[in-house]
Coordinates of C-alpha atoms and ligand atoms in Angstrom, one line a residue:
X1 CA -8.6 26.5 9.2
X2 CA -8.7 22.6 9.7
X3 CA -7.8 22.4 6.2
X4 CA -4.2 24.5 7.0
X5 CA -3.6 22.3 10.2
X6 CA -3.8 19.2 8.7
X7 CA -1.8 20.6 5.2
X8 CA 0.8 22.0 8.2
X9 CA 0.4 18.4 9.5
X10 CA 1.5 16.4 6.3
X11 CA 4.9 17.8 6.3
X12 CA 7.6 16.0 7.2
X13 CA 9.0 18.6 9.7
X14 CA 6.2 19.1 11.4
X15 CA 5.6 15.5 11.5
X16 CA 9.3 15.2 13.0
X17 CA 8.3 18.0 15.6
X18 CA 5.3 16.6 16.8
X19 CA 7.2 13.2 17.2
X20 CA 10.2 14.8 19.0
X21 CA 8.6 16.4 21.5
X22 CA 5.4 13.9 22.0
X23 CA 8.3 11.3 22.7
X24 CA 10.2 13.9 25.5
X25 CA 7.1 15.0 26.9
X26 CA 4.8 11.3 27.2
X27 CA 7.6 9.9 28.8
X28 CA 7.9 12.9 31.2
X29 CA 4.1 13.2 32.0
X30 CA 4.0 9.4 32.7
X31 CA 7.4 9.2 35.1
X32 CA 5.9 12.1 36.9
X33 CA 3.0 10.8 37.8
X34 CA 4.8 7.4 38.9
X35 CA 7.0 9.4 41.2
X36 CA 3.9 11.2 42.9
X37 CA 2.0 8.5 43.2
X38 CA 4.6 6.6 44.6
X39 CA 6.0 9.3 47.2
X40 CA 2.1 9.5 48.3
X41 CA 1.7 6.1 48.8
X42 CA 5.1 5.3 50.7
X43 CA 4.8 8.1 53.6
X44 CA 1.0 7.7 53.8
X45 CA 2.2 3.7 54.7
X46 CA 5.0 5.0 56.9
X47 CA 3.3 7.3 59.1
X48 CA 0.1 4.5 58.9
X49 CA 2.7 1.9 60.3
X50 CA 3.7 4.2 62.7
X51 CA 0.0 4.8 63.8
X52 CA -0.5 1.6 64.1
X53 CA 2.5 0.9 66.6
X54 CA 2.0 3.7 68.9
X55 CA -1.8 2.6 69.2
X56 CA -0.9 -1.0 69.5
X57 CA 0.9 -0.4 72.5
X58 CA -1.7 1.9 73.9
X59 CA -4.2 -0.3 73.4
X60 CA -2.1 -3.2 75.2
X61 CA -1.6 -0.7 78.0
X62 CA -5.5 -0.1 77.8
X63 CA -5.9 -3.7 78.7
X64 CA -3.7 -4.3 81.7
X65 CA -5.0 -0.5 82.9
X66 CA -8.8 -2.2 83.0
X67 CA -9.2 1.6 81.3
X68 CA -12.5 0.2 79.1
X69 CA -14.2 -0.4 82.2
X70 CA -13.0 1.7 84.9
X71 CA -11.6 5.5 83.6
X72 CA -10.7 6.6 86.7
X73 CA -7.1 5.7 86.1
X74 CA -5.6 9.2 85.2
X75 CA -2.1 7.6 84.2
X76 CA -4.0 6.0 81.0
X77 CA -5.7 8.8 80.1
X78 CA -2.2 11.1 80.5
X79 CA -0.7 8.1 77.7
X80 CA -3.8 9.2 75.3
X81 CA -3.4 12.4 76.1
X82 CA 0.2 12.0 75.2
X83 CA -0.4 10.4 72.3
X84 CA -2.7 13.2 71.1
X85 CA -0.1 15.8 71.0
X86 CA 2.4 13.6 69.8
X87 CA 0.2 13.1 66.6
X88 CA -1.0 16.8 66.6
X89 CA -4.1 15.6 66.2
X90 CA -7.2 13.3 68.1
X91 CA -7.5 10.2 70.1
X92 CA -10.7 8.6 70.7
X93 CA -11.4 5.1 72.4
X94 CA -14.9 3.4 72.0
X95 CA -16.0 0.3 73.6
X96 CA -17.2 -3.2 71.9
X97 CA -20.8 -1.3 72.2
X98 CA -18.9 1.8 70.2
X99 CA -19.8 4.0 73.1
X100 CA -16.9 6.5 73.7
X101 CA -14.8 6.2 76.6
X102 CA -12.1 8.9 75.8
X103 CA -12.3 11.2 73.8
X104 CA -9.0 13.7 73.5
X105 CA -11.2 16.7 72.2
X106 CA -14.0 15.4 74.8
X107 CA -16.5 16.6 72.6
X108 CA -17.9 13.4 72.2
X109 CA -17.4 11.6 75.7
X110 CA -20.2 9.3 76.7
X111 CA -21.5 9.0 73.1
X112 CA -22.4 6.4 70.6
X113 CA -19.8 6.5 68.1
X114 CA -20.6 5.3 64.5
X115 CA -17.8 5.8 61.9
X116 CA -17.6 3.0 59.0
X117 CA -13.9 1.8 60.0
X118 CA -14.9 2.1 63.9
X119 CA -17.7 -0.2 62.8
X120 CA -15.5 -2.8 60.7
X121 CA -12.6 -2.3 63.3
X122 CA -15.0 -3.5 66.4
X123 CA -15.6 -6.6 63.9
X124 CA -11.6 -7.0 64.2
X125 CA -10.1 -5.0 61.6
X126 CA -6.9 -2.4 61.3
X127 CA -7.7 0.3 59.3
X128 CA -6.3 3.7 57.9
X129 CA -8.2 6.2 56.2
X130 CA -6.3 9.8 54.4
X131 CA -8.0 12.7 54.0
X132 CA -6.2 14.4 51.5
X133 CA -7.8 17.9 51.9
X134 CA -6.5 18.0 55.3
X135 CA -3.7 15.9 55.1
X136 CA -5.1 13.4 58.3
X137 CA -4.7 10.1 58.7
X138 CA -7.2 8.1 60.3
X139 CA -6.2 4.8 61.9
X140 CA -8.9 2.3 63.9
X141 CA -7.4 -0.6 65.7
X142 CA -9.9 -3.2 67.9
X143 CA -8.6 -3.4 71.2
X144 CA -8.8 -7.2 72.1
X145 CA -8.1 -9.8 75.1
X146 CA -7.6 -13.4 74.9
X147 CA -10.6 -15.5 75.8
X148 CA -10.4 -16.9 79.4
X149 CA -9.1 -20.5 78.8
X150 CA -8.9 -20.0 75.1
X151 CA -5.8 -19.1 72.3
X152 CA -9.2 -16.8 70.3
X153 CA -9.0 -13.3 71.3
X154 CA -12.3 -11.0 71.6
X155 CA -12.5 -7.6 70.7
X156 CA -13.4 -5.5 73.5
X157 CA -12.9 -1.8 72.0
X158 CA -11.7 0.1 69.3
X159 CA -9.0 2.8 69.1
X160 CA -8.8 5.6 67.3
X161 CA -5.7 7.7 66.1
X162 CA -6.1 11.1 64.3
X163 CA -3.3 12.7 63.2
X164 CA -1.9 15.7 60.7
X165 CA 0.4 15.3 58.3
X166 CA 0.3 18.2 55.9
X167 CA 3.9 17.7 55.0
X168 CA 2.7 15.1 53.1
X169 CA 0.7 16.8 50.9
X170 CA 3.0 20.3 51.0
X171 CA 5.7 17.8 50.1
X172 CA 3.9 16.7 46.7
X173 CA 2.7 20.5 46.0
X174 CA 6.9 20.5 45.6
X175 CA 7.4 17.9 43.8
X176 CA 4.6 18.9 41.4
X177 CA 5.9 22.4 40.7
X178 CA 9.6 20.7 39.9
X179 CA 8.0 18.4 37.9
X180 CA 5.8 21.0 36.1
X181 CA 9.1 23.3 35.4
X182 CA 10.9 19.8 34.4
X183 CA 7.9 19.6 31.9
X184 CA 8.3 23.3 30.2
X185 CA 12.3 22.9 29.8
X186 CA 11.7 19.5 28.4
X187 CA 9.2 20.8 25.8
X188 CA 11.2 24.1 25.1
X189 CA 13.7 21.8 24.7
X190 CA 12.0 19.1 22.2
X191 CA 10.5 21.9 20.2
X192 CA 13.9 23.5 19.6
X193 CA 15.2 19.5 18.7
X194 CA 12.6 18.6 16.7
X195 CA 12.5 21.6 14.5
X196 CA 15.8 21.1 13.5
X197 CA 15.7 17.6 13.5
X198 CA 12.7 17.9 10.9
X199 CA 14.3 20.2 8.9
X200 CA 17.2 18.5 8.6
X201 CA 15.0 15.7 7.7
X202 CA 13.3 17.5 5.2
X203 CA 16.1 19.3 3.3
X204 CA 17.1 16.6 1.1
X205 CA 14.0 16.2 0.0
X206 CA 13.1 19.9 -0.8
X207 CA 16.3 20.1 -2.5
X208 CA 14.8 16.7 -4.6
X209 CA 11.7 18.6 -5.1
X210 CA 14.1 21.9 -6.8
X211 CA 15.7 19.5 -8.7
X212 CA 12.2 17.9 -10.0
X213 CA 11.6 21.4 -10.6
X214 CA 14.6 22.3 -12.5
X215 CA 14.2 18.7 -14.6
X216 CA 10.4 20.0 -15.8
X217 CA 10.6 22.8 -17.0
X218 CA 8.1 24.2 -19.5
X219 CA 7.8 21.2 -21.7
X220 CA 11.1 20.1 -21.5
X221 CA 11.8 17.2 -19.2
X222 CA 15.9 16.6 -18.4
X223 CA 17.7 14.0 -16.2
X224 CA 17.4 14.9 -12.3
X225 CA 20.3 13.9 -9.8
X226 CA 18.7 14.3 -6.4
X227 CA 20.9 13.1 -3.6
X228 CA 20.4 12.4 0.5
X229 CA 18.8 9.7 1.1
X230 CA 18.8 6.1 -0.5
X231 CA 15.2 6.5 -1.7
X232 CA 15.5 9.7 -3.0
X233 CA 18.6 8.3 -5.3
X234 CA 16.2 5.3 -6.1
X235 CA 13.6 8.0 -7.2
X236 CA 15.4 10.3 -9.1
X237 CA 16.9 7.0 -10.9
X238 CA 13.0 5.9 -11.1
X239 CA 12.0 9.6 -12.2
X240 CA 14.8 9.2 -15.2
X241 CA 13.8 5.7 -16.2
X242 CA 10.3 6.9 -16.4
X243 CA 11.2 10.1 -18.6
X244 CA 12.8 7.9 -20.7
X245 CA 10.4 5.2 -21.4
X246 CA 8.1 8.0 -22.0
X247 CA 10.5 9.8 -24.5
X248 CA 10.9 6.6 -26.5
X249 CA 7.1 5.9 -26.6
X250 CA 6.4 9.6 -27.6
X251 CA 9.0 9.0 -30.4
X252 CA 7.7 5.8 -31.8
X253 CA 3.6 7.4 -31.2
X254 CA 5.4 10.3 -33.5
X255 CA 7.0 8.0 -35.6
X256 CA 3.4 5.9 -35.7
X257 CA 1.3 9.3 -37.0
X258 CA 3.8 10.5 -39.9
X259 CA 4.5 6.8 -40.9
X260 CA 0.4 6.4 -40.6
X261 CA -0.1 10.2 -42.6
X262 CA 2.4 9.0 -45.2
X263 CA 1.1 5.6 -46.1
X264 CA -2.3 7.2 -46.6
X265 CA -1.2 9.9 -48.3
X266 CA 0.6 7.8 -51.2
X267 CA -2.2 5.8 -52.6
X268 CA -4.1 9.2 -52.8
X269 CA -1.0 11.0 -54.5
X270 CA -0.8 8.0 -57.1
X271 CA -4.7 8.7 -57.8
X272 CA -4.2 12.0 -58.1
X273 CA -1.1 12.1 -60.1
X274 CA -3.8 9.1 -62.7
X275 CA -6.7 11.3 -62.6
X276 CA -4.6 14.5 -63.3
X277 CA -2.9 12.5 -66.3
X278 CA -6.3 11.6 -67.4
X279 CA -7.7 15.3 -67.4
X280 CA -4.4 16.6 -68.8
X281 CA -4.7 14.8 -72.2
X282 CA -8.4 15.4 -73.1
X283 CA -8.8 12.8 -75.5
X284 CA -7.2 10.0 -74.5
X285 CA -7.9 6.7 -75.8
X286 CA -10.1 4.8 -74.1
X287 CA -7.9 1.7 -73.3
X288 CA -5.7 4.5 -71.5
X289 CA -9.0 5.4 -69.4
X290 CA -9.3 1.9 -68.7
X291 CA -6.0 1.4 -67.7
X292 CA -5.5 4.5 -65.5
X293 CA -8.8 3.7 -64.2
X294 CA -7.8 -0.2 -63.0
X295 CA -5.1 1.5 -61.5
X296 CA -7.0 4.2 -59.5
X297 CA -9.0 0.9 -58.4
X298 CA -5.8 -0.4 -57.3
X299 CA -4.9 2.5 -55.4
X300 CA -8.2 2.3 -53.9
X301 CA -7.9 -0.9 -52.3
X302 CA -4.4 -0.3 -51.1
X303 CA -6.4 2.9 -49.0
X304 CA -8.8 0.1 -48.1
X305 CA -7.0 -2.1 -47.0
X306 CA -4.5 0.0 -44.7
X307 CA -7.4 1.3 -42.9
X308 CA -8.6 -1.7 -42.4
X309 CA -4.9 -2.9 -40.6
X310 CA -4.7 0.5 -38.8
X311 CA -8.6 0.2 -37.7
X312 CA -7.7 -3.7 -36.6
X313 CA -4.6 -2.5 -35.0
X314 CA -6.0 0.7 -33.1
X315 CA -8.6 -1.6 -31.9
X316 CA -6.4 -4.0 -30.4
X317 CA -3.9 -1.2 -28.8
X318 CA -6.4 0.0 -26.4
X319 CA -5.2 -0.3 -23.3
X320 CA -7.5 -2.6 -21.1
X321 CA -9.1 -4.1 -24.5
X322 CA -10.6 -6.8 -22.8
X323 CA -10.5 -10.3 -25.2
X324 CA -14.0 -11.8 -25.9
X325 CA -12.9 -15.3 -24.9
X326 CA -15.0 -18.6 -25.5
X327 CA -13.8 -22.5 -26.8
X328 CA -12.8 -22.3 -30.0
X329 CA -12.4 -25.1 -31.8
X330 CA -8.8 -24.1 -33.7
X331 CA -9.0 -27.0 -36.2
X332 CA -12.5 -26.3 -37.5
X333 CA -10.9 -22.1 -37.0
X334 CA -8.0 -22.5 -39.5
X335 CA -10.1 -24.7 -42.1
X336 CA -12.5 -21.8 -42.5
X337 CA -9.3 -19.2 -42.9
X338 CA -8.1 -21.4 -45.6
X339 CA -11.4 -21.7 -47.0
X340 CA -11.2 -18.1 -47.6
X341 CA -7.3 -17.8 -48.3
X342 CA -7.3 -20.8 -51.1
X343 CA -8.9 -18.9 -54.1
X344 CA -5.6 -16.3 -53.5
X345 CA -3.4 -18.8 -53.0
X346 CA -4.7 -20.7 -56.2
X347 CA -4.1 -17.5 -58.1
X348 CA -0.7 -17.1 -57.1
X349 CA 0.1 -20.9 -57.2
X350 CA 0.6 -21.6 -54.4
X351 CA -0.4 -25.1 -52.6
X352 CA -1.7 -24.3 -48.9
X353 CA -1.6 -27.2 -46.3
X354 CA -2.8 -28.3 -43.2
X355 CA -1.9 -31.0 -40.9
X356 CA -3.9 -31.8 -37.8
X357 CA -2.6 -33.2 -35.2
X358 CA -4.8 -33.7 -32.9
X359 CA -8.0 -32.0 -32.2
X360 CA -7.8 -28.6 -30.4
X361 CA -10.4 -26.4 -27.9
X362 CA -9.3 -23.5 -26.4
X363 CA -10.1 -20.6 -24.6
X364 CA -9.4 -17.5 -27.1
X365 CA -11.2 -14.4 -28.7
X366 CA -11.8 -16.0 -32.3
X367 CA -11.8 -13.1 -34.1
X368 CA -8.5 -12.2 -32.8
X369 CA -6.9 -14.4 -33.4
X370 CA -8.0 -15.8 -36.6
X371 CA -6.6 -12.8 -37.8
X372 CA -3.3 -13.3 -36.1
X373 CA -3.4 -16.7 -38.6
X374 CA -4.4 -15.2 -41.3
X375 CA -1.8 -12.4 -41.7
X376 CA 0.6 -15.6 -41.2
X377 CA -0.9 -17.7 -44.2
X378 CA -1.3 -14.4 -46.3
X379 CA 2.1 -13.7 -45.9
X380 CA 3.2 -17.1 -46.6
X381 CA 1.2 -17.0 -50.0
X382 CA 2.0 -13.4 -50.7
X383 CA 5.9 -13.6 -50.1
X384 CA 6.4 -16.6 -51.9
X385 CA 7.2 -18.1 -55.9
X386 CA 4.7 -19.5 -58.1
X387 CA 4.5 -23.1 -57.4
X388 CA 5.5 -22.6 -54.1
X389 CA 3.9 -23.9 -50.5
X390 CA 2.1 -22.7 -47.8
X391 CA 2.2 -25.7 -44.9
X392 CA 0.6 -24.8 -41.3
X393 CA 0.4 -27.4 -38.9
X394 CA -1.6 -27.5 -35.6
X395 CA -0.7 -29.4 -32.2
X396 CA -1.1 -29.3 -28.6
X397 CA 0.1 -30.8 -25.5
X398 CA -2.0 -30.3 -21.8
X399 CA -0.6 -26.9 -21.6
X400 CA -0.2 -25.1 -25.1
X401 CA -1.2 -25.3 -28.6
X402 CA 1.2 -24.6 -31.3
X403 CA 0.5 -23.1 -34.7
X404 CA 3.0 -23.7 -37.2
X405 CA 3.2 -21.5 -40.8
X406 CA 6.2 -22.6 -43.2
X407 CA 6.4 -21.5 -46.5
X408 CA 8.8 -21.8 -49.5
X409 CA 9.1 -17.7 -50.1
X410 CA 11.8 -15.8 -50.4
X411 CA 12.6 -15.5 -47.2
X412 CA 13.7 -12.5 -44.9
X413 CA 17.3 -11.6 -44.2
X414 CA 18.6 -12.2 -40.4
X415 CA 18.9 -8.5 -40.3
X416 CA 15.6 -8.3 -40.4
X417 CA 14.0 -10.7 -37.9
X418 CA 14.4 -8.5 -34.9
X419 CA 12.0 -5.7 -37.2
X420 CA 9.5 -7.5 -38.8
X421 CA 6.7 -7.2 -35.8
X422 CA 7.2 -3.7 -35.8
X423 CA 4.5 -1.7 -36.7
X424 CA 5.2 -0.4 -40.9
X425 CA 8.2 -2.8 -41.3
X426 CA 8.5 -4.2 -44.3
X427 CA 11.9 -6.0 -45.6
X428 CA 11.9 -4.9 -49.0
X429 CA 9.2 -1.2 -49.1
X430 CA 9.1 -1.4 -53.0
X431 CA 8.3 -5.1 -53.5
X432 CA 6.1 -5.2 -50.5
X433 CA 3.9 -2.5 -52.0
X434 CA 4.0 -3.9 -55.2
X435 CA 2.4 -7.1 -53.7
X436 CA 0.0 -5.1 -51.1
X437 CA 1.8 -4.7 -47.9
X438 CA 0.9 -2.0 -44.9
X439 CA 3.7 -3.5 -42.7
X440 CA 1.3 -3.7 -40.1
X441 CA -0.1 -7.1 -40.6
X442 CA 2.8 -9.0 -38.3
X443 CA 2.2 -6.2 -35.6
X444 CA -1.2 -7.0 -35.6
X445 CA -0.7 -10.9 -35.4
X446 CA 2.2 -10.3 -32.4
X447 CA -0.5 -7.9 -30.4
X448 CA -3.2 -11.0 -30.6
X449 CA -0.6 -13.7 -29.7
X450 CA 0.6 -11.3 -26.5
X451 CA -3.3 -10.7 -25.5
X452 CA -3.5 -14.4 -25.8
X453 CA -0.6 -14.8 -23.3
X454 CA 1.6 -16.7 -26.0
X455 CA 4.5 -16.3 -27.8
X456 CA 5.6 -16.0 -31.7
X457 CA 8.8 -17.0 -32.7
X458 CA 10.3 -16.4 -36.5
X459 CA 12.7 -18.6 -38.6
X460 CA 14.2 -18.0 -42.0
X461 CA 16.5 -18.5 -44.8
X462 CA 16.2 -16.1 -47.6
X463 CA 15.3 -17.6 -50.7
X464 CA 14.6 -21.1 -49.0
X465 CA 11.5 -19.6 -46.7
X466 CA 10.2 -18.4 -43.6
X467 CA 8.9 -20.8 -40.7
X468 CA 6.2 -18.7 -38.0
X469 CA 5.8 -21.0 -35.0
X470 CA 3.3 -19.6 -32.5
X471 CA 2.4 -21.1 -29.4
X472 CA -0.8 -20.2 -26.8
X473 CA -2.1 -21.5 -23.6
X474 CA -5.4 -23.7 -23.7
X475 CA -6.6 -21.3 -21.3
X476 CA -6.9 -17.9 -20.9
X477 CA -6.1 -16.5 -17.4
X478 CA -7.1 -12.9 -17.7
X479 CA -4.3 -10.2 -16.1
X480 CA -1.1 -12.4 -17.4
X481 CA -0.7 -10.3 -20.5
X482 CA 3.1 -8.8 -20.2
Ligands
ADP1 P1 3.0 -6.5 -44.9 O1 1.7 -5.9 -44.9 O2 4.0 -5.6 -45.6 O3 3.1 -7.9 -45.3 P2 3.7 -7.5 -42.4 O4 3.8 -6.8 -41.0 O5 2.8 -8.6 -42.5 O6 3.5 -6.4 -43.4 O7 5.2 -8.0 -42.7 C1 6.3 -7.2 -42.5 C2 7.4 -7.5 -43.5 O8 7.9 -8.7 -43.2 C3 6.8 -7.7 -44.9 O9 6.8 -6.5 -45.5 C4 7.8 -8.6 -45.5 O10 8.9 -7.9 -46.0 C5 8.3 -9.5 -44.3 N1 7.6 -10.8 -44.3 C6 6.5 -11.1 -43.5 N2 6.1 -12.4 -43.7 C7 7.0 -12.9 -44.6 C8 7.1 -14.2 -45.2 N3 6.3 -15.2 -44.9 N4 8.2 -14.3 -46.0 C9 9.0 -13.3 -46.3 N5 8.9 -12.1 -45.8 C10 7.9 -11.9 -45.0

């Protein structure tokens, strides 16, 4: 039940209703209540004011009739009586010593009178008092005389006025009911504004939501052209953008598994095709064994190897692989790489350099990127004549350190620069397998230079050589990666 109010609630119409009409009907409530409030408050002061006139000049006459003492003088008590019927209602005068000297119900004649205001009043206050049940409005006035030889006036007795004013209230009972049948036409109203209001609010977007539908279906996923608002147009463009982006990264994931099934699958043919060969002819010399079988080794390590790249590459793609960063020392970093690399490059002929700079600490993940220079310098060695050079040169400034691989190879072709970091790219597929490529070693080297927040830029002249200049900040600040 709560759970269907507040699904009902997270609509937009409904949200529009409840907004229309709590914005007609607040404002109503609240200027209602002003107006009653007020109304009360005005004729309660009027007829007060009036009160208070009619017994101030009673109460003068009180004074010059010596009434308080003597209440034999019937003309004074014919004004109170007046009075009394002109208010509809009770007149009572007490002395200083509150003991009543008129009383125009004479019910209390004679008596001590003890009321809160006739108390305060005989200190020398005006007061008024409403009963709202009854509609009656109670004023006390002291009745005072001026001190003989003095400006200071004492306060000799008080007088009360009683007197009905039901109109008062009967007049608000009106103005209530009005107000109250203002209040259902002003809801009726806002319910019937507000719920088209919200649904006209709302259409655009559940015609967005048929054409979301219409876009996905089954396993399809088409372009979408929702309309009406601004932000639904920025959405459906979004919506497109996104389908896109994810259409080309399925395609290249496709293109990733059959490129990845058919580079494993042709080492394994090639042993196949050997060993079949060898079974085939029975007796076959044995230099032929030995020669198939060097080349079944070959084919071996060509598996090897691309599950090695793939397994290095794989672990790098994870998203939120997090880098193992400490100071490396790069220097003492690329001596041991070419520690390794030199007994290859002495084989092929090839003369690997390195030029320091200056000394270098920074903040990497070592094994990551000592690949990233490796695949460089193997490249350099393994596209390149014998006789040839490999020269890689180190430097920094506060900011960066640079890692420079030039070599004398053959070089690629400018057609080929944009391609050569994508994953199973190789220039020339024949030659590159004949030397051992997977095409994945410059994809792996551009993923650890990215992690590493740095950049890898490619130069080359075809049959002159290939410069690799890569550049990385001394420090790692995690979350840059683009
Ligand atoms: P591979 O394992 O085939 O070497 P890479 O991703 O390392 O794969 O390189 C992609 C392709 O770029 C290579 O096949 C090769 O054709 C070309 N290439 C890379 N480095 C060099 C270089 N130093 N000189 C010439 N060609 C290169």
């Amino acid at each position: 039940m709560i759970n269907s109010i507040s699904k009902a609630f997270a609509r937009l119409n409904v949200k529009v209703l409840v907004l229309v009409c709590l914005s007609a009907i607040i404002p109503t409530i609240i200027i209602s209540v002003v107006i009653d409030i007020t109304y009360l408050n005005r004729s309660i002061q009027s007829e007060c004011e009036n009160l208070y006139t009619k017994s101030e000049v009673l109460s003068k006459q009180i004074i010059t009739s010596g009434y308080l003492d003597d209440q034999s003088d019937v003309t004074m008590e014919t004004r109170l009586d007046e009075l009394a019927q002109l208010i509809d209602g009770r007149v009572i005068l007490v002395t200083s010593s509150l003991r009543v000297v008129y009383d125009s119900y004479s019910l209390v004649k004679g008596k001590i009178f003890l009321w809160e205001n006739v108390t305060k009043s005989a200190a020398g206050e005006e007061l008024a008092h409403y009963d709202s049940e009854g509609g009656i409005i109670t004023t006390t006035i002291p009745v005072t005389v001026y001190e003989e030889g003095s400006d200071e006036t004492k306060v000799v007795g008080v007088l009360l006025a009683s007197g009905t004013y039901t109109y008062i209230k009967d007049n608000l009972d009106h103005l209530i009911a009005i107000e109250a049948i203002l209040l259902l036409m002003i809801t009726v109203l806002s319910i019937v504004v507000g719920s088209i209001v919200g649904s006209s609010f709302s259409l655009p977007i559940r015609e967005a939501s048929k054409q979301f539908d219409r876009g996905i279906k089954g396993d399809e996923i088409g372009e979408i052209d929702a309309t009406g608002y601004e932000e639904i147009e920025g959405l459906s463009h979004r919506f497109n953008t996104y389908v896109s982006k994810m259409e080309t990264i399925d395609k290249s994931r496709q293109e990733f598994v059959s490129n990845v099934s058919h580079e494993l699958k042709t080492p394994l043919a090639s042993m196949k095709v050997l060993a079949d060969s060898l079974v085939g002819m029975g007796d076959a010399p044995i230099e032929l064994y030995q020669e198939f079988m060097n080349d079944i080794t070959n084919e071996i390590d060509r598996e090897t190897g691309i599950i090695e790249d793939l397994l290095a590459m794989v672990r790098m793609d994870k998203s939120g692989v997090s880098l193992n960063i400490k100071t490396v020392n790069i220097n003492e970093l690329t001596e041991q790489i070419l520690k390794r690399l030199r007994p290859i490059a002495e084989k092929a002929q090839i003369e690997l350099v390195l030029e320091s700079f200056r000394p270098i600490n920074a903040e990497v993940d070592e094994v990551k990127l000592s690949l990233a220079i490796s695949n460089l310098i193997e490249n350099g060695i393994k596209y390149n004549n014998p006789g040839g050079y490999v020269h890689i040169s180190l430097n920094s400034d506060h900011q960066y350190f640079y890692i420079k691989v030039e070599d004398s190879g053959m070089g690629i072709p400018k057609e080929s620069l944009d391609m050569i970091f994508e994953r199973f790219y190789r220039v020339d597929k024949s030659h590159s397998r004949e030397i051992g490529g997977t095409g994945l070693g410059l994809a792996i080297t551009h993923m650890a230079v990215i992690m590493h927040n740095g950049e890898i830029m490619v130069d080359s002249i075809v049959d002159e050589g290939t410069t690799f200049d890569v550049r990385i900040p001394l420090t790692h600040i995690e979350g840059e990666r683009s």
